[in-house]
mmCIF file of C-alpha atoms in Angstrom:
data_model
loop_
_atom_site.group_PDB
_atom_site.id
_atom_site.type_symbol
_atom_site.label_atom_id
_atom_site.label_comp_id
_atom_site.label_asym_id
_atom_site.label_seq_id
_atom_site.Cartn_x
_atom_site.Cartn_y
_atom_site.Cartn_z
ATOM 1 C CA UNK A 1 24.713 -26.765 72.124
ATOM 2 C CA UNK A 2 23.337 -27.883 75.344
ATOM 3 C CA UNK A 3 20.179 -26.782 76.928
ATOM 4 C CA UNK A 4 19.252 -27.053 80.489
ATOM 5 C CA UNK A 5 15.211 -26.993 81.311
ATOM 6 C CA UNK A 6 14.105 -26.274 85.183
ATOM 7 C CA UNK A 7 10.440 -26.928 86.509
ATOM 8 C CA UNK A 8 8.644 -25.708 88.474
ATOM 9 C CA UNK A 9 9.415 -22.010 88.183
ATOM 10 C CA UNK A 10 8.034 -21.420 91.635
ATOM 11 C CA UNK A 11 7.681 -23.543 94.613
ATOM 12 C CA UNK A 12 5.766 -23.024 98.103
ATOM 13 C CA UNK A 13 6.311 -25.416 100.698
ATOM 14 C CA UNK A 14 5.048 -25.598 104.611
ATOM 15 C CA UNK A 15 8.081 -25.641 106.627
ATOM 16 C CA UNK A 16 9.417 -29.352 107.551
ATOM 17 C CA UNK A 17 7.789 -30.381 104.085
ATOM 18 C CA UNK A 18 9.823 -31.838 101.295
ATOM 19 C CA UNK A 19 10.290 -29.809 97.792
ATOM 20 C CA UNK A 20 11.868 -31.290 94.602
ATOM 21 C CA UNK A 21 13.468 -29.449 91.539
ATOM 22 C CA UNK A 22 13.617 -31.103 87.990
ATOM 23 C CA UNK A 23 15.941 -30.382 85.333
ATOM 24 C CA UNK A 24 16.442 -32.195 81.984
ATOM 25 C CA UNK A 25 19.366 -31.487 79.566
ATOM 26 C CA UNK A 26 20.051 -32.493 76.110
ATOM 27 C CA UNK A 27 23.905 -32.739 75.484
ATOM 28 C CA UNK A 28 25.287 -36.637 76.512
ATOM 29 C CA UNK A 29 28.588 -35.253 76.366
ATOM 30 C CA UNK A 30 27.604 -33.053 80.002
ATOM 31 C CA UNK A 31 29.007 -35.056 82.813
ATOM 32 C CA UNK A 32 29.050 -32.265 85.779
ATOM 33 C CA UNK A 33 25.602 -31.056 87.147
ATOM 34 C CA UNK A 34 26.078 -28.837 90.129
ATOM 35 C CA UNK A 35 22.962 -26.957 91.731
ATOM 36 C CA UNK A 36 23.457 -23.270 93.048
ATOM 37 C CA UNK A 37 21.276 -21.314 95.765
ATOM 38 C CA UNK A 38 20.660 -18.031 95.289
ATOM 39 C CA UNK A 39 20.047 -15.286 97.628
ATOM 40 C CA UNK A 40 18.746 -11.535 96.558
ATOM 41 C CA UNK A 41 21.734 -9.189 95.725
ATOM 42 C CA UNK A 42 24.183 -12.482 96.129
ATOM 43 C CA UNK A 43 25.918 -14.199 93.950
ATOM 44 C CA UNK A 44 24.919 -18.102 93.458
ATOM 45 C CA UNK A 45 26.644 -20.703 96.576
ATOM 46 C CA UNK A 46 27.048 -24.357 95.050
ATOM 47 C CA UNK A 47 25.160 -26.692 97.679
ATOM 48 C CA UNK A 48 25.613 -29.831 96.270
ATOM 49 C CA UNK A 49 27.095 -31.678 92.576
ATOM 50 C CA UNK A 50 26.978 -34.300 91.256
ATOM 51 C CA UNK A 51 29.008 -36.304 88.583
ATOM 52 C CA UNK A 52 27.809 -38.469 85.888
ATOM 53 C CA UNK A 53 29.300 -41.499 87.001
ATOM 54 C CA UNK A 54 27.167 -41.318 90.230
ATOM 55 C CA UNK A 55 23.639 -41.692 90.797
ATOM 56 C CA UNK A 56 22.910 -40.068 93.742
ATOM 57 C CA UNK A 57 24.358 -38.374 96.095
ATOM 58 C CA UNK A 58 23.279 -36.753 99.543
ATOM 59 C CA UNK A 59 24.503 -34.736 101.949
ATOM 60 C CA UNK A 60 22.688 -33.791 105.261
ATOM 61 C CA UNK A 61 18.938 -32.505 104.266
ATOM 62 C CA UNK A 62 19.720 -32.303 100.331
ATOM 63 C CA UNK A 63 20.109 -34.772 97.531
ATOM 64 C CA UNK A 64 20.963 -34.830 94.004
ATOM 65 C CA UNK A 65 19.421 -37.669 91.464
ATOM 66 C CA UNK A 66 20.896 -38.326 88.184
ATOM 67 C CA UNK A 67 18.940 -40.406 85.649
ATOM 68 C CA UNK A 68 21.745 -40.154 82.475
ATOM 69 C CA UNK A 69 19.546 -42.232 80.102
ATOM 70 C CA UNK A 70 16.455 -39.517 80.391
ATOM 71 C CA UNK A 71 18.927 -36.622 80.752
ATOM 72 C CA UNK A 72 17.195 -36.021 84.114
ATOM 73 C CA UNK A 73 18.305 -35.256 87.314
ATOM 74 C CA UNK A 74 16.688 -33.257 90.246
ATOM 75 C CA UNK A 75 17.009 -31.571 93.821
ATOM 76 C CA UNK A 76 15.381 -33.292 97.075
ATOM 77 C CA UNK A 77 15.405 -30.673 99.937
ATOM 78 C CA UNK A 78 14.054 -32.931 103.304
ATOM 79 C CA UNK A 79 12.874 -31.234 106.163
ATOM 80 C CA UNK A 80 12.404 -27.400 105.057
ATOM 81 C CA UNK A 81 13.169 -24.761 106.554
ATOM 82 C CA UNK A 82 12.166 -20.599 106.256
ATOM 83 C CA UNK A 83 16.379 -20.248 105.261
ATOM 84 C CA UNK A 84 15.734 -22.345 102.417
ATOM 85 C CA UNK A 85 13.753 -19.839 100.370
ATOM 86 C CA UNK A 86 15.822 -18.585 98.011
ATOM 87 C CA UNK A 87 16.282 -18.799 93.831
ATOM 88 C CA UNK A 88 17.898 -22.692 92.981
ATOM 89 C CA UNK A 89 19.505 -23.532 89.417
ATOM 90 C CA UNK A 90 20.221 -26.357 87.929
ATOM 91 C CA UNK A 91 23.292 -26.218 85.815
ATOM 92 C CA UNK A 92 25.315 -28.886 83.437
ATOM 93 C CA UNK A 93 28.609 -28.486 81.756
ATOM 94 C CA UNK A 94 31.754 -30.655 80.303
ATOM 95 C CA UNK A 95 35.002 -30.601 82.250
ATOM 96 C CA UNK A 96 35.997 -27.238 83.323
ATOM 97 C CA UNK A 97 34.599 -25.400 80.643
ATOM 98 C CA UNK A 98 31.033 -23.622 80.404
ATOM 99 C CA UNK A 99 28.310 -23.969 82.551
ATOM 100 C CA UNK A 100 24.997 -24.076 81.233
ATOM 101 C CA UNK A 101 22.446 -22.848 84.051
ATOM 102 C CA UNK A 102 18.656 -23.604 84.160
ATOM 103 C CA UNK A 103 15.916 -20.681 84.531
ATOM 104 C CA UNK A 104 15.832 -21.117 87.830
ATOM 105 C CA UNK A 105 13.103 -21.966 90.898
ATOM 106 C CA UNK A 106 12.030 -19.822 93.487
ATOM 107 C CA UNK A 107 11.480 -21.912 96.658
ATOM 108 C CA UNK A 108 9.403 -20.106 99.463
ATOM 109 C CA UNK A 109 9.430 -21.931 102.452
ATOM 110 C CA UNK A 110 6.741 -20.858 104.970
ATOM 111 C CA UNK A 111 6.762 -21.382 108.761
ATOM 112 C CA UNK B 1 41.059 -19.430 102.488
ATOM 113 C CA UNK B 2 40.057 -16.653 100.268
ATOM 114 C CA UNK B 3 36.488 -16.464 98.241
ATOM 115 C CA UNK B 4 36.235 -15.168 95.043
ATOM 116 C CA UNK B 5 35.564 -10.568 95.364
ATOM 117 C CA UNK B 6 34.503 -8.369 92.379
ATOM 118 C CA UNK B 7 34.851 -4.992 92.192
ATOM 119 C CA UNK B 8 33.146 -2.530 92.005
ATOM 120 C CA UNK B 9 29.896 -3.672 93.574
ATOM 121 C CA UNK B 10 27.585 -1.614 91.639
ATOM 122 C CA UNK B 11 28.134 0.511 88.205
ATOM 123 C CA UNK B 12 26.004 2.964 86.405
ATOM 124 C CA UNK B 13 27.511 3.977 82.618
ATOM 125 C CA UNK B 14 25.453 5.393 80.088
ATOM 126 C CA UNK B 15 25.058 4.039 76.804
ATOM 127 C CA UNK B 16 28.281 3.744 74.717
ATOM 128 C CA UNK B 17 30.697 4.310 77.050
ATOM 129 C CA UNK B 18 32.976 1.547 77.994
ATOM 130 C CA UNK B 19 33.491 -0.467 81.495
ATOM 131 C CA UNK B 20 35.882 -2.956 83.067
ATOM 132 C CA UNK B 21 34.998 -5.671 86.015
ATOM 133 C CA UNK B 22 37.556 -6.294 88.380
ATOM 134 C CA UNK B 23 37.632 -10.330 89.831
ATOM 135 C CA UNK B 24 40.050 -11.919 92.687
ATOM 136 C CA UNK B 25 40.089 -16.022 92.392
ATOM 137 C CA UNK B 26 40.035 -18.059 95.031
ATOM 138 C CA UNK B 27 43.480 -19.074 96.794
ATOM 139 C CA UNK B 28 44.476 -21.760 94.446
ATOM 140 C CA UNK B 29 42.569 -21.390 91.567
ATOM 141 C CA UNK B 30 43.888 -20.755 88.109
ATOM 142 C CA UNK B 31 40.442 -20.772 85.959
ATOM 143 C CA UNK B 32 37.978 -17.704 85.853
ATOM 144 C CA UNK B 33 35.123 -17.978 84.226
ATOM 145 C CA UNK B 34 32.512 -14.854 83.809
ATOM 146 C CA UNK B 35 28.932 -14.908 83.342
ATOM 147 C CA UNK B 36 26.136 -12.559 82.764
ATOM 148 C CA UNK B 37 23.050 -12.858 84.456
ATOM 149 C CA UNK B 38 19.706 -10.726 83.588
ATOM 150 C CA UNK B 39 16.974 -10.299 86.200
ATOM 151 C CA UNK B 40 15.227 -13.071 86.479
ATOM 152 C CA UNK B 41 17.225 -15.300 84.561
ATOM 153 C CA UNK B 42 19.703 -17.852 85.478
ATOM 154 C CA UNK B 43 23.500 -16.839 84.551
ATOM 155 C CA UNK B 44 25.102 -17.411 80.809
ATOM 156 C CA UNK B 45 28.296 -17.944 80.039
ATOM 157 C CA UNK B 46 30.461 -14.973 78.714
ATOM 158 C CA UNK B 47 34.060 -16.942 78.362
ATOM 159 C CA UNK B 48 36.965 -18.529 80.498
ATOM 160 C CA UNK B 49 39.974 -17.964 81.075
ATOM 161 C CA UNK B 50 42.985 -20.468 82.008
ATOM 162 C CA UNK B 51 46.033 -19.582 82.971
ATOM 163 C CA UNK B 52 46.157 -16.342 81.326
ATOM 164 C CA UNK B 53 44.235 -17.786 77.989
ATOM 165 C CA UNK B 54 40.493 -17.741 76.411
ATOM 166 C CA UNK B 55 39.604 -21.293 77.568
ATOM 167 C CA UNK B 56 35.932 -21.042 75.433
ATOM 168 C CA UNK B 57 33.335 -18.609 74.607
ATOM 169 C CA UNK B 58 29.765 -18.131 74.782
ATOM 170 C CA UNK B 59 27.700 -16.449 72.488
ATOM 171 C CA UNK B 60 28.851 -12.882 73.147
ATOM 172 C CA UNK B 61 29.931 -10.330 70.641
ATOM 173 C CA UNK B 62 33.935 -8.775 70.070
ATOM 174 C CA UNK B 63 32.672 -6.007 72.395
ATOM 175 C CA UNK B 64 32.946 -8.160 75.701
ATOM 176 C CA UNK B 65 36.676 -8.689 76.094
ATOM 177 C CA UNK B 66 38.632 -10.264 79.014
ATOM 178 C CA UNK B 67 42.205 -10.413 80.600
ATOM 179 C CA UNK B 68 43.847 -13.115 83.145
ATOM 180 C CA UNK B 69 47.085 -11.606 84.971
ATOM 181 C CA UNK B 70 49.139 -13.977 86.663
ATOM 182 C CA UNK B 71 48.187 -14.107 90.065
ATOM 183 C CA UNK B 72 45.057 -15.259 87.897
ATOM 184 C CA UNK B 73 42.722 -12.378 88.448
ATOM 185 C CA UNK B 74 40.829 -10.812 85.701
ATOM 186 C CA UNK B 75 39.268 -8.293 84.042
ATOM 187 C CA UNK B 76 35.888 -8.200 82.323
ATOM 188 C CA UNK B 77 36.189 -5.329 79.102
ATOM 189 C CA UNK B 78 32.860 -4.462 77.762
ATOM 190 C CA UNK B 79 32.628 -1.416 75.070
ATOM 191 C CA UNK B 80 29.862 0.581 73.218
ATOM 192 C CA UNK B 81 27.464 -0.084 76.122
ATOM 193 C CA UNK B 82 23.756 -1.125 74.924
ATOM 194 C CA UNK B 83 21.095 -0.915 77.207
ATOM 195 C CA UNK B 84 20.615 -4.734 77.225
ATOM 196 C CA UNK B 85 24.072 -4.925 79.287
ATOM 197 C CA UNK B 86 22.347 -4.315 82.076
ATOM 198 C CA UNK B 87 22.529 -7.133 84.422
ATOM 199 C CA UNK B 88 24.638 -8.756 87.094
ATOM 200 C CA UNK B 89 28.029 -9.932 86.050
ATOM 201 C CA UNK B 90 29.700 -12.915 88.134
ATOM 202 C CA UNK B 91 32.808 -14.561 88.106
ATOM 203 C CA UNK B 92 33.671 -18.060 89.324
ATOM 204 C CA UNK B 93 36.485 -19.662 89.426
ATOM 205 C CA UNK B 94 37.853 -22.974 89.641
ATOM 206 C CA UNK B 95 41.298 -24.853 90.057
ATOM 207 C CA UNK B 96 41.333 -25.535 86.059
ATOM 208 C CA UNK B 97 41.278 -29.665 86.073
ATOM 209 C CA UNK B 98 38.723 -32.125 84.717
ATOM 210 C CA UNK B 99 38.723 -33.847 88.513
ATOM 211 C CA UNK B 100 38.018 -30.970 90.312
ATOM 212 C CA UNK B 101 35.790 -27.876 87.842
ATOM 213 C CA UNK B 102 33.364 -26.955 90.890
ATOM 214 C CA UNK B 103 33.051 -23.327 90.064
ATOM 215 C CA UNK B 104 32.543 -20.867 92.944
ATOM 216 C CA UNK B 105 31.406 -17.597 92.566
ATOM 217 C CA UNK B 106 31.621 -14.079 93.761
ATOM 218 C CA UNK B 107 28.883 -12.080 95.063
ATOM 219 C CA UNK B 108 28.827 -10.026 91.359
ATOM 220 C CA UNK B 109 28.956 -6.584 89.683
ATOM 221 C CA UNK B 110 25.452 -4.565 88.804
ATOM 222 C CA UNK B 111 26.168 -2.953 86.026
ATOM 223 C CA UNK B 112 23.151 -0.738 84.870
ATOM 224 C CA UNK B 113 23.555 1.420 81.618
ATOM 225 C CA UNK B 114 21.282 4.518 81.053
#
């Protein structure tokens, strides 16, 4: 079955830097990689996706890479802010069945 | 438009008993999917259900059951509580098509079982 790595585990950025998130899977059949945010006691917000017949995509201060022949793709957050600390995943899945999520990153963003 | 709720917002059961997690899709959406997610890990999939059917499975034992009604809400079933249920359950749901399977989710259930 598929299996969806995430580094790093933590992350601690100065505020306006730039922070990327790696994740590598290992099914070729996954085609859907959508990243979630996090908050404590929420329940994960979808920020951005991305499909495999695309190789990037951005939208405002975040953007998604997909490299399909190294099962790689990864999270660009420009211009941090303090709201952007939270936990990210990584997730891939097949259709509109299961998702299979990363471990997670926890981004702290300081001012 | 409507997000996705879950009821209740917090549980406490005690080992064996039995409990059941409430989920409202969003307007338009026919797929639910549920997940359990233990602290400090990311979520894993429990199973799916499409209009009103078992659309896939994780790796869950018999004792985690689920039900889709037709206004597609549903109903997470777990019996014989073990102490390793304890974790946030989420639902997410979807409008059930290979074009469009962005899954949103609710804010979750905290079950914790003494």
């Amino acid at each position: 079955g598929e299996n969806v790595e995430q580094h790093p585990s933590t992350l601690s950025v100065q505020e306006g830097d730039s922070a990327v998130i790696k994740c590598t899977y290992s099914d070729s059949a996954s085609n859907y990689f959508p990243w979630y945010k996090q908050e404590l006691g929420k329940g994960p917000q979808l920020i951005i996706d991305i499909r495999s017949n695309v190789g990037e995509k951005k939208d405002q201060r975040i953007a998604v890479t997909l490299n399909k022949t190294a099962k790689h793709f990864s999270l660009h957050i420009t211009e941090t802010q303090p709201e952007d600390s939270a936990v990210y995943f990584c997730a891939a899945g097949t259709g509109f069945q299961k998702l299979v999520f990363g471990t997670g990153t926890r981004l702290l963003v300081s001012p | 438009e409507t997000g996705v709720t879950q009821s209740p917002t917090h549980l406490i059961k005690t080992r064996g008993q039995q409990v059941t997690l409430r989920c409202s899709s969003q307007s338009g959406h026919n797929t639910v999917s549920w997940y359990q997610q233990a602290l400090g890990q990311g979520p894993q999939f429990i199973f799916q259900y499409y209009r009103e059917e078992e659309n896939g499975r994780g790796n869950f034992p018999p004792r985690f059951s689920g039900l889709q009604f037709p206004n597609y809400s549903s109903e997470l079933n777990v019996n014989a509580l073990e102490l390793d249920d304890s974790a946030l359950y989420l639902c997410a749901s979807s409008s059930g098509t290979p074009i469009s399977d962005t899954q949103y989710f609710g804010p979750g259930t905290r079950l914790t079982v003494l």
